[in-house]
């Protein structure tokens, strides 16, 4: 099939996420729709992010709701203000506006810490003094359950004391971690006592040197969603196995419970969209920067001459799927040709 004919332009692709939202509104589970786009400020956005931006902001618009922009700034060693600025520029260029709803995971560091203390007091979290190598070796395999270590039996008082001392900077990087106490024999690896906090004496681009313990993504993500009143936390398929953990944290804390929904990320053939690999191309001088026209970053596509309308058109043509697939890059090229054909002045 010709890649540009995969979608009938007269027929909008199905959207299973809308079906879920419709049911939630009908049943009264949620009264409104609040989504979010939560990039990590450790690089420039690429064409894959554009699909998520269009989806989250688009759904909010369709339901007269709102979409937050939240920077997942929980890894201070890789994050920079330059990336924050570029992300905001790209979103606005695509035609979306978060208005006054700009947030940062670091806004919630104190609340996340208090939540962690609450889990410790419930006997649902503990300080583990194992090395990361030891933790990995005791997690088990796909066919073998993990093993509990002696630190798992620490008293609540001991855990509270150690966690406070971790925050106060009394320990070196990697000396301790805070883990959730769930089930080391769970068939889901993410439920085998995941790490919630690690010690990192690193300067944060917003909080400076105030914190030396930083929350892991799985811990910060769901609670940040809850704090902001998000109703539908929409993420890509690799987080499907993380959903039980997302739900477990929120249920144990007894706080507002968003619905996590996973969709297939945008994959284009013949393109590099890994942020890590794009960063390598920049650092090793293979390209002139993140906005090099050869890059599949949004700023690179903009510099190449792509219009925001053409990228939004691609996102709509691809639709929302539950199964990963690879889209022919010709569909992206068709989108820009079609847009320019409509707007180009002819003599």
Short mmCIF file of C-alpha atoms in Angstrom, two decimals:
data_model
loop_
_atom_site.label_atom_id
_atom_site.label_comp_id
_atom_site.label_asym_id
_atom_site.label_seq_id
_atom_site.Cartn_x
_atom_site.Cartn_y
_atom_site.Cartn_z
CA UNK A 1 0.00 0.00 0.00
CA UNK A 2 1.23 3.47 -0.84
CA UNK A 3 2.27 5.07 2.49
CA UNK A 4 0.47 8.28 1.70
CA UNK A 5 -2.75 6.37 1.10
CA UNK A 6 -2.75 4.49 4.42
CA UNK A 7 -5.34 6.89 5.86
CA UNK A 8 -8.39 8.07 4.04
CA UNK A 9 -8.19 11.87 4.34
CA UNK A 10 -11.96 12.03 4.55
CA UNK A 11 -12.11 9.63 7.50
CA UNK A 12 -10.54 10.46 10.85
CA UNK A 13 -8.58 7.56 12.40
CA UNK A 14 -10.22 5.88 15.38
CA UNK A 15 -9.16 7.06 18.82
CA UNK A 16 -9.60 4.49 21.58
CA UNK A 17 -8.51 7.06 24.16
CA UNK A 18 -11.58 9.15 23.37
CA UNK A 19 -13.74 6.08 23.94
CA UNK A 20 -12.23 5.70 27.43
CA UNK A 21 -12.68 9.39 28.23
CA UNK A 22 -16.28 9.31 27.00
CA UNK A 23 -17.01 6.41 29.32
CA UNK A 24 -15.38 8.15 32.29
CA UNK A 25 -17.42 11.30 31.73
CA UNK A 26 -20.61 9.32 31.24
CA UNK A 27 -20.08 7.28 34.41
CA UNK A 28 -19.18 10.35 36.45
CA UNK A 29 -15.71 9.16 37.37
CA UNK A 30 -14.39 12.50 36.13
CA UNK A 31 -16.30 15.75 35.63
CA UNK A 32 -13.72 17.33 33.32
CA UNK A 33 -10.66 16.42 31.26
CA UNK A 34 -7.22 17.52 32.42
CA UNK A 35 -4.20 16.16 30.55
CA UNK A 36 -0.50 17.01 30.64
CA UNK A 37 2.60 16.94 28.47
CA UNK A 38 5.56 16.03 30.75
CA UNK A 39 8.91 16.27 28.89
CA UNK A 40 12.25 15.82 30.61
CA UNK A 41 14.43 18.89 29.90
CA UNK A 42 17.45 16.85 28.82
CA UNK A 43 17.34 17.51 25.08
CA UNK A 44 15.32 19.05 22.26
CA UNK A 45 11.93 17.67 21.27
CA UNK A 46 11.72 15.44 18.18
CA UNK A 47 8.95 14.45 15.79
CA UNK A 48 7.83 11.67 18.15
CA UNK A 49 7.14 14.21 20.88
CA UNK A 50 5.01 16.18 18.42
CA UNK A 51 2.47 13.35 18.36
CA UNK A 52 2.20 13.37 22.15
CA UNK A 53 1.89 17.17 22.20
CA UNK A 54 -0.88 17.12 19.59
CA UNK A 55 -2.66 14.29 21.40
CA UNK A 56 -2.61 15.78 24.91
CA UNK A 57 -3.38 19.38 23.94
CA UNK A 58 -5.85 18.21 21.30
CA UNK A 59 -7.85 16.05 23.71
CA UNK A 60 -8.02 18.90 26.21
CA UNK A 61 -9.37 21.19 23.50
CA UNK A 62 -11.89 18.62 22.24
CA UNK A 63 -13.39 18.27 25.71
CA UNK A 64 -13.13 21.94 26.73
CA UNK A 65 -10.59 20.89 29.32
CA UNK A 66 -7.02 21.93 30.01
CA UNK A 67 -3.51 20.59 29.37
CA UNK A 68 -0.61 21.26 31.71
CA UNK A 69 3.01 21.59 30.68
CA UNK A 70 5.10 19.86 33.34
CA UNK A 71 8.86 19.47 33.16
CA UNK A 72 10.00 16.16 34.63
CA UNK A 73 13.17 17.63 36.14
CA UNK A 74 14.13 14.83 38.53
CA UNK A 75 17.57 14.07 37.09
CA UNK A 76 19.73 17.17 37.75
CA UNK A 77 22.85 15.89 36.01
CA UNK A 78 21.23 15.86 32.55
CA UNK A 79 18.88 18.84 32.62
CA UNK A 80 19.49 22.40 31.48
CA UNK A 81 17.54 25.64 31.14
CA UNK A 82 18.41 25.67 27.43
CA UNK A 83 16.23 22.60 26.95
CA UNK A 84 13.36 24.12 28.96
CA UNK A 85 13.41 27.17 26.69
CA UNK A 86 13.56 25.15 23.47
CA UNK A 87 10.69 22.87 24.55
CA UNK A 88 8.42 25.84 25.23
CA UNK A 89 9.34 27.40 21.88
CA UNK A 90 8.54 24.18 20.02
CA UNK A 91 5.15 23.71 21.68
CA UNK A 92 4.12 27.29 20.91
CA UNK A 93 5.36 26.95 17.33
CA UNK A 94 3.17 23.87 16.91
CA UNK A 95 0.21 26.05 17.85
CA UNK A 96 -0.51 25.04 21.44
CA UNK A 97 -0.67 27.10 24.62
CA UNK A 98 -0.48 25.88 28.20
CA UNK A 99 -1.47 29.40 29.38
CA UNK A 100 -0.63 29.69 33.10
CA UNK A 101 -0.27 25.96 33.66
CA UNK A 102 3.53 25.59 33.57
CA UNK A 103 4.78 23.25 36.29
CA UNK A 104 7.89 21.35 37.28
CA UNK A 105 8.25 18.06 39.14
CA UNK A 106 10.70 19.95 41.35
CA UNK A 107 7.75 22.10 42.48
CA UNK A 108 6.60 19.02 44.36
CA UNK A 109 9.87 17.80 45.91
CA UNK A 110 8.70 18.68 49.43
CA UNK A 111 5.29 17.07 48.94
CA UNK A 112 6.88 13.97 47.40
CA UNK A 113 9.18 13.71 50.40
CA UNK A 114 6.19 13.89 52.77
CA UNK A 115 4.40 11.23 50.72
CA UNK A 116 7.47 8.99 51.05
CA UNK A 117 7.50 9.50 54.82
CA UNK A 118 3.82 8.47 54.86
CA UNK A 119 4.65 5.20 53.07
CA UNK A 120 7.50 4.52 55.50
CA UNK A 121 5.13 5.04 58.44
CA UNK A 122 2.71 2.55 56.83
CA UNK A 123 5.49 0.00 56.53
CA UNK A 124 5.34 0.29 52.73
CA UNK A 125 8.84 1.72 52.10
CA UNK A 126 12.30 1.09 53.51
CA UNK A 127 15.88 2.31 53.22
CA UNK A 128 18.11 -0.20 51.45
CA UNK A 129 21.88 0.05 51.95
CA UNK A 130 22.72 -2.43 49.20
CA UNK A 131 24.75 -1.39 46.19
CA UNK A 132 22.91 -1.02 42.88
CA UNK A 133 24.68 -4.15 41.66
CA UNK A 134 23.38 -6.10 44.66
CA UNK A 135 19.86 -4.73 44.16
CA UNK A 136 19.90 -5.77 40.49
CA UNK A 137 21.23 -9.25 41.27
CA UNK A 138 18.51 -9.87 43.87
CA UNK A 139 15.63 -8.75 41.64
CA UNK A 140 15.52 -12.19 40.05
CA UNK A 141 14.77 -12.98 36.43
CA UNK A 142 11.74 -13.44 34.21
CA UNK A 143 11.52 -17.04 35.41
CA UNK A 144 12.87 -16.69 38.97
CA UNK A 145 11.46 -14.54 41.77
CA UNK A 146 13.56 -11.90 43.46
CA UNK A 147 15.07 -12.29 46.92
CA UNK A 148 14.39 -10.19 49.98
CA UNK A 149 17.42 -8.77 51.79
CA UNK A 150 17.91 -8.03 55.49
CA UNK A 151 17.41 -4.27 55.02
CA UNK A 152 13.80 -4.97 54.10
CA UNK A 153 13.19 -5.83 57.78
CA UNK A 154 14.36 -2.53 59.19
CA UNK A 155 11.99 -0.95 61.69
CA UNK A 156 9.82 2.02 60.76
CA UNK A 157 11.78 4.18 63.21
CA UNK A 158 15.11 3.18 61.67
CA UNK A 159 13.84 3.87 58.15
CA UNK A 160 12.50 7.28 59.13
CA UNK A 161 15.82 8.19 60.73
CA UNK A 162 17.90 7.05 57.77
CA UNK A 163 15.64 8.73 55.22
CA UNK A 164 15.84 12.04 57.08
CA UNK A 165 19.62 11.73 57.24
CA UNK A 166 19.67 10.98 53.52
CA UNK A 167 17.87 14.26 52.93
CA UNK A 168 20.24 16.10 55.26
CA UNK A 169 23.24 15.07 53.16
CA UNK A 170 24.92 12.78 55.68
CA UNK A 171 25.63 10.03 53.14
CA UNK A 172 27.57 9.71 49.90
CA UNK A 173 26.03 9.09 46.49
CA UNK A 174 24.82 5.51 46.20
CA UNK A 175 25.20 4.73 49.90
CA UNK A 176 21.47 4.23 50.43
CA UNK A 177 18.24 4.24 48.42
CA UNK A 178 14.60 4.31 49.46
CA UNK A 179 12.55 1.44 48.05
CA UNK A 180 8.85 0.64 48.04
CA UNK A 181 7.99 -2.57 49.89
CA UNK A 182 5.70 -4.46 47.52
CA UNK A 183 6.39 -8.00 46.29
CA UNK A 184 9.80 -9.40 45.36
CA UNK A 185 8.13 -12.41 43.73
CA UNK A 186 5.80 -10.40 41.49
CA UNK A 187 5.81 -11.47 37.83
CA UNK A 188 6.00 -7.74 37.04
CA UNK A 189 9.61 -6.57 37.54
CA UNK A 190 8.42 -3.04 38.27
CA UNK A 191 6.65 -4.28 41.39
CA UNK A 192 9.74 -5.92 42.90
CA UNK A 193 10.45 -3.22 45.48
CA UNK A 194 11.29 -0.40 43.04
CA UNK A 195 13.69 2.37 44.03
CA UNK A 196 11.88 5.59 44.94
CA UNK A 197 14.80 7.85 45.89
CA UNK A 198 18.53 7.88 45.26
CA UNK A 199 21.25 10.10 46.70
CA UNK A 200 22.77 12.56 44.22
CA UNK A 201 24.87 15.48 45.37
CA UNK A 202 24.23 17.40 42.16
CA UNK A 203 23.23 20.98 41.42
CA UNK A 204 19.66 21.30 40.17
CA UNK A 205 18.80 23.89 37.54
CA UNK A 206 15.90 25.22 39.65
CA UNK A 207 16.37 24.14 43.27
CA UNK A 208 20.14 24.61 43.35
CA UNK A 209 21.77 22.59 46.14
CA UNK A 210 18.69 22.38 48.38
CA UNK A 211 18.18 18.69 47.69
CA UNK A 212 20.64 15.80 47.57
CA UNK A 213 18.01 13.07 47.21
CA UNK A 214 16.01 12.91 44.01
CA UNK A 215 12.84 10.95 43.22
CA UNK A 216 12.82 8.30 40.52
CA UNK A 217 10.50 8.81 37.56
CA UNK A 218 7.99 6.14 38.62
CA UNK A 219 7.66 7.75 42.04
CA UNK A 220 7.46 11.38 40.90
CA UNK A 221 5.26 10.86 37.86
CA UNK A 222 1.99 9.56 39.28
CA UNK A 223 2.05 11.72 42.38
CA UNK A 224 2.72 14.83 40.27
CA UNK A 225 -0.28 13.87 38.13
CA UNK A 226 -2.38 13.55 41.26
CA UNK A 227 -1.25 16.85 42.77
CA UNK A 228 -2.17 18.68 39.56
CA UNK A 229 -5.58 17.03 39.33
CA UNK A 230 -4.79 15.28 36.05
CA UNK A 231 -7.65 13.04 34.95
CA UNK A 232 -6.00 11.16 32.09
CA UNK A 233 -2.26 10.48 32.18
CA UNK A 234 -1.46 9.56 28.60
CA UNK A 235 1.91 7.96 27.88
CA UNK A 236 3.58 5.64 25.40
CA UNK A 237 3.37 1.86 25.41
CA UNK A 238 6.67 1.19 27.19
CA UNK A 239 4.95 2.40 30.38
CA UNK A 240 2.14 -0.15 30.19
CA UNK A 241 3.93 -2.48 32.60
CA UNK A 242 4.50 0.48 34.92
CA UNK A 243 0.76 1.12 35.33
CA UNK A 244 0.32 -1.34 38.26
CA UNK A 245 3.04 0.56 40.12
CA UNK A 246 1.47 3.91 39.19
CA UNK A 247 -1.81 2.66 40.67
CA UNK A 248 -0.16 1.07 43.73
CA UNK A 249 1.53 4.29 44.86
CA UNK A 250 -1.65 6.35 44.48
CA UNK A 251 -3.83 3.75 46.19
CA UNK A 252 -1.46 3.45 49.14
CA UNK A 253 -1.35 7.23 49.53
CA UNK A 254 -5.15 7.48 49.12
CA UNK A 255 -4.96 10.55 46.90
CA UNK A 256 -6.66 11.64 43.66
CA UNK A 257 -6.32 8.81 41.15
CA UNK A 258 -5.80 9.70 37.46
CA UNK A 259 -6.23 7.06 34.77
CA UNK A 260 -3.02 6.12 32.98
CA UNK A 261 -3.57 5.24 29.32
CA UNK A 262 -0.88 4.00 26.94
CA UNK A 263 -0.65 4.54 23.20
CA UNK A 264 1.87 3.62 20.50
CA UNK A 265 4.67 6.11 19.98
CA UNK A 266 5.34 7.59 16.54
CA UNK A 267 8.05 5.61 14.76
CA UNK A 268 9.26 6.72 11.33
CA UNK A 269 11.49 4.53 9.19
CA UNK A 270 14.95 5.77 8.15
CA UNK A 271 15.04 8.24 11.02
CA UNK A 272 16.88 8.57 14.34
CA UNK A 273 14.57 9.68 17.14
CA UNK A 274 16.35 8.42 20.26
CA UNK A 275 17.19 11.49 22.34
CA UNK A 276 20.37 9.76 23.50
CA UNK A 277 21.51 9.14 19.91
CA UNK A 278 20.53 12.65 18.82
CA UNK A 279 22.63 14.03 21.69
CA UNK A 280 25.53 11.87 20.54
CA UNK A 281 25.28 13.32 17.03
CA UNK A 282 25.42 16.83 18.50
CA UNK A 283 28.24 16.20 20.96
CA UNK A 284 30.44 14.38 18.47
CA UNK A 285 30.03 17.09 15.87
CA UNK A 286 28.24 15.11 13.18
CA UNK A 287 25.63 17.88 13.01
CA UNK A 288 25.80 21.61 13.67
CA UNK A 289 23.37 21.45 16.58
CA UNK A 290 19.95 20.28 17.70
CA UNK A 291 18.34 22.42 15.02
CA UNK A 292 20.41 21.03 12.15
CA UNK A 293 17.99 20.52 9.22
CA UNK A 294 19.07 16.88 9.02
CA UNK A 295 17.83 16.21 12.55
CA UNK A 296 14.31 14.95 13.25
CA UNK A 297 13.95 17.46 16.05
CA UNK A 298 11.04 19.89 15.84
CA UNK A 299 13.51 22.78 15.59
CA UNK A 300 15.39 20.93 12.83
CA UNK A 301 12.20 20.34 10.87
CA UNK A 302 11.24 23.99 11.35
CA UNK A 303 14.60 25.10 9.98
CA UNK A 304 14.19 22.71 7.05
CA UNK A 305 10.95 24.46 6.09
CA UNK A 306 8.29 22.27 7.62
CA UNK A 307 5.18 24.08 8.83
CA UNK A 308 3.41 23.43 12.13
CA UNK A 309 0.26 22.59 10.14
CA UNK A 310 2.06 19.80 8.30
CA UNK A 311 3.30 18.21 11.52
CA UNK A 312 -0.13 18.44 13.12
CA UNK A 313 -1.53 16.86 9.96
CA UNK A 314 0.89 13.96 10.27
CA UNK A 315 -0.15 13.35 13.88
CA UNK A 316 -3.82 13.30 12.83
CA UNK A 317 -3.19 10.99 9.87
CA UNK A 318 -1.25 8.50 11.97
CA UNK A 319 -4.00 8.39 14.58
CA UNK A 320 -3.83 6.75 18.00
CA UNK A 321 -2.98 3.06 18.12
CA UNK A 322 -2.47 0.50 20.86
CA UNK A 323 0.13 -1.42 18.90
CA UNK A 324 3.58 -0.20 17.85
CA UNK A 325 4.13 0.16 14.13
CA UNK A 326 6.52 1.97 11.82
CA UNK A 327 5.22 4.79 9.63
CA UNK A 328 6.84 5.44 6.28
CA UNK A 329 8.69 8.76 6.30
CA UNK A 330 6.97 9.43 2.96
CA UNK A 331 3.82 10.21 4.94
CA UNK A 332 5.64 13.09 6.65
CA UNK A 333 6.90 14.32 3.29
CA UNK A 334 3.39 14.06 1.87
CA UNK A 335 2.04 16.16 4.74
CA UNK A 336 4.39 19.06 4.01
CA UNK A 337 3.80 18.85 0.24
CA UNK A 338 0.06 18.91 0.78
CA UNK A 339 0.25 21.88 3.16
CA UNK A 340 2.58 23.90 0.93
CA UNK A 341 0.44 23.08 -2.10
CA UNK A 342 -2.53 24.75 -0.40
CA UNK A 343 -0.73 27.84 0.86
CA UNK A 344 1.92 28.49 -1.83
CA UNK A 345 1.28 31.55 -3.96
CA UNK A 346 1.21 30.84 -7.67
CA UNK A 347 2.17 33.26 -10.39
#
